[in-house]
XYZ file of C-alpha atoms in Angstrom:
315
model
C -30.769 36.896 -24.048
C -30.648 35.593 -28.002
C -27.533 33.887 -27.081
C -29.246 31.908 -24.253
C -32.052 30.850 -26.931
C -29.528 29.735 -29.593
C -27.943 27.529 -27.248
C -31.398 25.896 -26.433
C -32.288 25.513 -29.882
C -31.282 22.348 -31.582
C -30.839 22.954 -35.070
C -32.745 20.448 -37.493
C -30.376 18.557 -39.688
C -30.544 19.121 -43.520
C -31.584 16.055 -45.846
C -28.286 15.474 -47.351
C -26.451 15.856 -43.718
C -29.603 13.549 -42.126
C -28.712 10.862 -44.569
C -25.041 10.605 -43.892
C -25.799 10.876 -40.313
C -27.774 7.685 -40.803
C -25.587 5.856 -42.981
C -22.830 6.383 -40.444
C -24.852 5.214 -37.560
C -25.805 2.073 -39.597
C -22.012 1.420 -39.731
C -21.851 1.749 -36.309
C -24.523 -0.202 -35.523
C -22.931 -3.294 -36.837
C -20.188 -3.316 -34.515
C -22.673 -2.748 -31.842
C -24.920 -5.370 -32.499
C -22.180 -7.661 -32.531
C -20.967 -6.364 -29.077
C -24.189 -6.944 -27.464
C -24.795 -10.400 -29.080
C -21.136 -11.723 -28.834
C -19.682 -9.818 -25.757
C -22.269 -8.022 -23.465
C -24.815 -11.063 -23.557
C -22.278 -13.850 -22.807
C -20.917 -11.787 -20.139
C -24.054 -11.281 -18.030
C -24.821 -14.713 -18.511
C -21.884 -15.645 -16.850
C -22.270 -13.330 -14.488
C -25.566 -14.792 -13.431
C -24.195 -18.462 -14.148
C -21.438 -17.569 -11.386
C -24.492 -16.866 -8.456
C -25.935 -20.351 -9.423
C -25.214 -24.375 -9.023
C -25.369 -24.925 -12.875
C -22.831 -28.387 -13.163
C -24.139 -30.518 -16.186
C -22.004 -33.463 -14.323
C -24.352 -33.451 -11.459
C -28.491 -33.660 -11.508
C -29.321 -30.820 -9.085
C -32.134 -28.509 -9.156
C -31.203 -25.049 -10.192
C -31.099 -22.592 -7.657
C -29.175 -19.355 -6.458
C -26.170 -19.874 -4.485
C -24.981 -16.411 -4.121
C -21.282 -15.787 -3.235
C -20.812 -19.833 -2.944
C -18.765 -20.322 -6.286
C -16.139 -17.345 -4.916
C -16.213 -18.675 -1.752
C -15.186 -22.064 -2.886
C -12.356 -20.471 -4.854
C -10.770 -19.246 -1.368
C -10.260 -22.892 -0.576
C -9.416 -24.439 -3.930
C -5.633 -25.201 -3.632
C -5.630 -26.307 -7.309
C -6.482 -22.496 -8.539
C -4.137 -21.084 -6.275
C -1.930 -23.113 -7.797
C -2.799 -22.104 -10.924
C -2.647 -18.777 -10.077
C 0.553 -19.257 -8.503
C 1.773 -20.859 -11.980
C 0.815 -17.456 -14.036
C 2.427 -15.376 -11.956
C 5.706 -17.006 -11.827
C 5.434 -17.175 -15.716
C 4.466 -13.648 -15.797
C 7.874 -12.899 -13.873
C 9.888 -14.270 -16.683
C 7.816 -13.986 -20.002
C 7.051 -9.988 -19.247
C 10.630 -8.879 -19.166
C 11.703 -10.880 -21.869
C 8.741 -10.238 -24.354
C 9.346 -6.363 -23.414
C 12.911 -6.094 -23.799
C 13.641 -9.151 -26.644
C 11.751 -6.944 -29.131
C 12.995 -3.736 -27.894
C 16.804 -4.918 -28.403
C 16.172 -6.184 -31.903
C 14.073 -2.877 -33.041
C 17.192 -1.032 -31.972
C 19.810 -3.265 -33.878
C 17.557 -3.129 -36.890
C 17.564 1.057 -36.617
C 20.862 1.119 -36.578
C 21.845 3.287 -39.604
C 24.928 1.252 -40.099
C 23.278 -2.130 -40.628
C 22.938 -3.326 -44.248
C 20.019 -5.632 -45.699
C 17.407 -3.573 -43.491
C 14.884 -4.568 -45.334
C 15.937 -8.610 -45.211
C 16.166 -8.783 -41.684
C 13.153 -7.519 -41.079
C 11.084 -9.562 -43.165
C 12.783 -12.464 -41.477
C 11.864 -11.269 -37.840
C 8.529 -10.498 -38.895
C 7.922 -13.722 -41.148
C 7.382 -16.243 -38.216
C 4.374 -13.978 -37.043
C 2.690 -14.937 -40.364
C 2.838 -18.970 -39.837
C -0.088 -20.301 -38.102
C 0.319 -20.216 -34.048
C -0.688 -23.889 -33.563
C 1.645 -24.940 -36.505
C 4.336 -22.998 -34.652
C 3.550 -24.715 -31.441
C 4.061 -28.054 -33.060
C 7.589 -27.074 -34.504
C 8.722 -26.128 -31.396
C 7.790 -28.916 -29.561
C 9.289 -31.292 -32.025
C 12.619 -28.845 -31.763
C 12.521 -29.071 -27.695
C 11.762 -32.773 -27.146
C 14.472 -33.853 -24.950
C 15.388 -37.217 -26.763
C 14.924 -36.785 -30.477
C 15.078 -32.848 -30.659
C 17.312 -30.981 -32.777
C 18.112 -28.630 -29.906
C 19.307 -31.185 -27.803
C 20.681 -33.009 -30.399
C 22.949 -30.036 -31.163
C 23.855 -29.636 -27.697
C 24.985 -33.399 -27.390
C 27.084 -32.994 -30.538
C 28.652 -30.064 -28.553
C 29.560 -31.814 -25.672
C 27.006 -31.017 -23.332
C 26.569 -34.474 -20.998
C 23.185 -33.692 -19.581
C 21.150 -31.410 -21.875
C 17.795 -29.679 -20.280
C 14.339 -31.186 -20.578
C 12.983 -28.525 -21.588
C 8.735 -29.296 -21.626
C 9.203 -32.078 -19.575
C 11.550 -30.446 -16.814
C 9.866 -28.250 -14.198
C 12.816 -26.148 -13.996
C 13.018 -25.700 -17.769
C 9.468 -25.165 -18.816
C 8.880 -21.410 -18.232
C 12.736 -20.668 -20.163
C 10.660 -23.437 -22.904
C 7.796 -21.634 -23.097
C 9.462 -18.043 -23.080
C 11.609 -19.118 -26.231
C 8.534 -20.185 -27.538
C 7.020 -17.069 -27.003
C 9.733 -15.035 -28.997
C 8.556 -17.151 -32.236
C 6.155 -14.211 -32.494
C 7.547 -10.984 -31.665
C 7.618 -9.856 -35.156
C 4.524 -7.534 -34.652
C 6.221 -6.093 -31.412
C 9.206 -5.355 -33.460
C 7.676 -3.411 -35.903
C 5.822 -1.437 -33.574
C 9.118 -0.677 -31.696
C 10.784 0.180 -34.914
C 8.240 2.560 -36.131
C 8.355 4.204 -32.712
C 12.033 4.174 -32.795
C 11.997 5.887 -36.360
C 9.416 8.688 -35.256
C 11.646 10.209 -32.442
C 12.917 13.446 -33.645
C 16.570 13.903 -34.689
C 17.123 17.095 -33.281
C 17.033 15.327 -29.966
C 19.858 12.980 -30.927
C 21.808 16.060 -32.405
C 21.221 17.920 -29.053
C 22.348 14.935 -27.001
C 25.282 14.720 -29.190
C 26.381 18.268 -28.585
C 25.922 17.884 -24.804
C 28.336 15.129 -24.985
C 25.992 12.632 -24.248
C 27.275 8.641 -24.698
C 24.895 5.723 -26.255
C 23.604 4.974 -22.779
C 22.498 8.637 -21.921
C 21.050 8.891 -25.170
C 19.102 5.999 -24.561
C 17.757 6.999 -21.314
C 17.341 10.411 -21.690
C 16.028 10.681 -25.244
C 15.169 7.086 -26.630
C 13.194 5.329 -23.794
C 11.232 8.801 -22.788
C 10.284 8.825 -26.471
C 9.253 5.435 -27.092
C 7.497 5.316 -23.235
C 3.798 5.208 -24.683
C 4.688 2.603 -26.881
C 6.611 0.507 -24.039
C 3.420 1.414 -22.185
C 1.332 -0.252 -24.505
C 3.197 -3.413 -25.043
C 3.180 -3.377 -21.256
C -0.570 -3.711 -21.085
C -1.440 -5.836 -24.009
C 1.446 -8.194 -22.124
C 0.029 -8.281 -18.748
C -3.507 -9.068 -20.159
C -2.141 -11.686 -22.645
C 0.230 -13.425 -19.435
C -3.184 -13.799 -17.695
C -5.242 -15.137 -20.481
C -2.222 -17.413 -21.528
C -3.920 -20.594 -22.858
C -3.375 -21.935 -26.241
C 0.392 -23.030 -25.888
C 0.208 -25.104 -22.495
C -3.232 -26.508 -24.000
C -1.532 -27.831 -27.047
C 2.135 -28.527 -25.591
C 0.531 -30.767 -23.050
C -2.646 -31.745 -24.200
C -4.525 -29.660 -21.093
C -2.740 -32.100 -18.761
C -0.675 -29.442 -16.951
C 2.425 -31.637 -16.910
C 5.053 -31.489 -15.730
C 3.974 -31.725 -12.325
C 1.228 -29.410 -12.721
C 3.871 -26.371 -13.499
C 2.040 -25.969 -16.891
C -1.668 -25.509 -15.131
C -2.113 -21.637 -15.590
C -5.353 -19.952 -14.407
C -6.881 -19.968 -17.955
C -6.471 -23.432 -18.468
C -7.959 -24.317 -15.131
C -10.772 -22.335 -16.023
C -11.294 -23.844 -19.087
C -10.961 -27.679 -17.495
C -13.502 -26.411 -15.055
C -15.937 -25.708 -17.846
C -15.268 -28.270 -20.207
C -13.721 -31.149 -18.612
C -15.923 -30.983 -15.321
C -18.463 -29.066 -16.801
C -19.131 -27.156 -13.630
C -20.490 -23.556 -15.480
C -21.116 -22.100 -12.428
C -17.798 -22.428 -11.075
C -16.065 -21.825 -14.355
C -18.135 -18.159 -14.656
C -16.978 -17.183 -11.134
C -13.035 -18.025 -12.421
C -13.771 -16.067 -15.251
C -15.142 -13.044 -13.440
C -12.258 -13.228 -10.849
C -9.814 -12.879 -13.945
C -11.528 -10.056 -14.988
C -11.244 -8.167 -12.300
C -7.746 -8.976 -11.066
C -7.034 -8.017 -14.774
C -9.066 -4.948 -14.579
C -7.309 -3.693 -11.168
C -3.895 -4.559 -12.589
C -4.513 -2.454 -15.769
C -6.099 0.396 -13.763
C -3.100 0.274 -11.619
C -0.713 0.633 -14.953
C -2.562 3.552 -16.144
C -2.222 5.503 -12.766
C 1.260 4.995 -12.842
C 1.669 5.995 -16.486
C 1.723 9.570 -15.436
C 5.195 9.155 -13.649
C 6.785 7.618 -16.275
C 4.998 7.694 -19.558
C 5.947 10.931 -21.469
C 3.814 12.251 -24.397
C 5.391 14.713 -26.973
C 4.072 18.153 -26.456
C 3.232 17.728 -22.606
C 4.302 19.761 -19.820
C 4.583 18.510 -16.316
C 5.126 20.688 -13.215
C 8.103 19.432 -10.703
């Protein structure tokens, strides 16, 4: 009985503990206030907008339209094309964005490599350069007429070098190449994970006679699966929100032939070019739900392929 009463009794904090708790809450409250003002309120506002008819380009009385904006999206061919562009780019960018930094990290982790510090700095250095400046630099390099890349290819005897950003066939590889400019942070994360793999596992694999690929498949990849999962989630979110590069490279026009009119760019133009706030808000919420569904699926699937050290699995 006494134990039950003790459980129901809420101990009062001592003055010092109370003061420390209040100080902690004060520090945390800054984040909560920022989240409330800059995230939660705008999200609720866009949700309300999506059920109304706010269009600054047209003079019309404000009214509730229900799911009208969402129904409009079903018949919007331009929006479907923008979603298709985003998905096509994702099929190329995601595998490359995961594999290339991983491969670079494996090379930098090689014990026979000399000047490791130099190469790590060289791979990370582009990441600290302002991204917009890097976009302009690559835009110049990929210029089909005056860019250094095509001039070099012509000097090597290539008759018809690619049109890069001006060619619908080459625009996605061009954007992927441009994105590899900033792989420095991913390389560092992979490298840290590689160095965290217990050497005992490699020694055991060597004793069992495992080769390079068997060791990679049975030791390295399982131990790095949490980091790969983390990079995959961030990569998918980044692909669906891909916006800055096509905006800067094409001035938001979607050229060539709408091949760079990504979903996020189309939503931006709906908001600020066509000034249809309600329709743009509906697009934003559809994008949010789409990312949420994909992310939930990834977390659900992670139990089948992501391994955390110390866990045990049945079967």
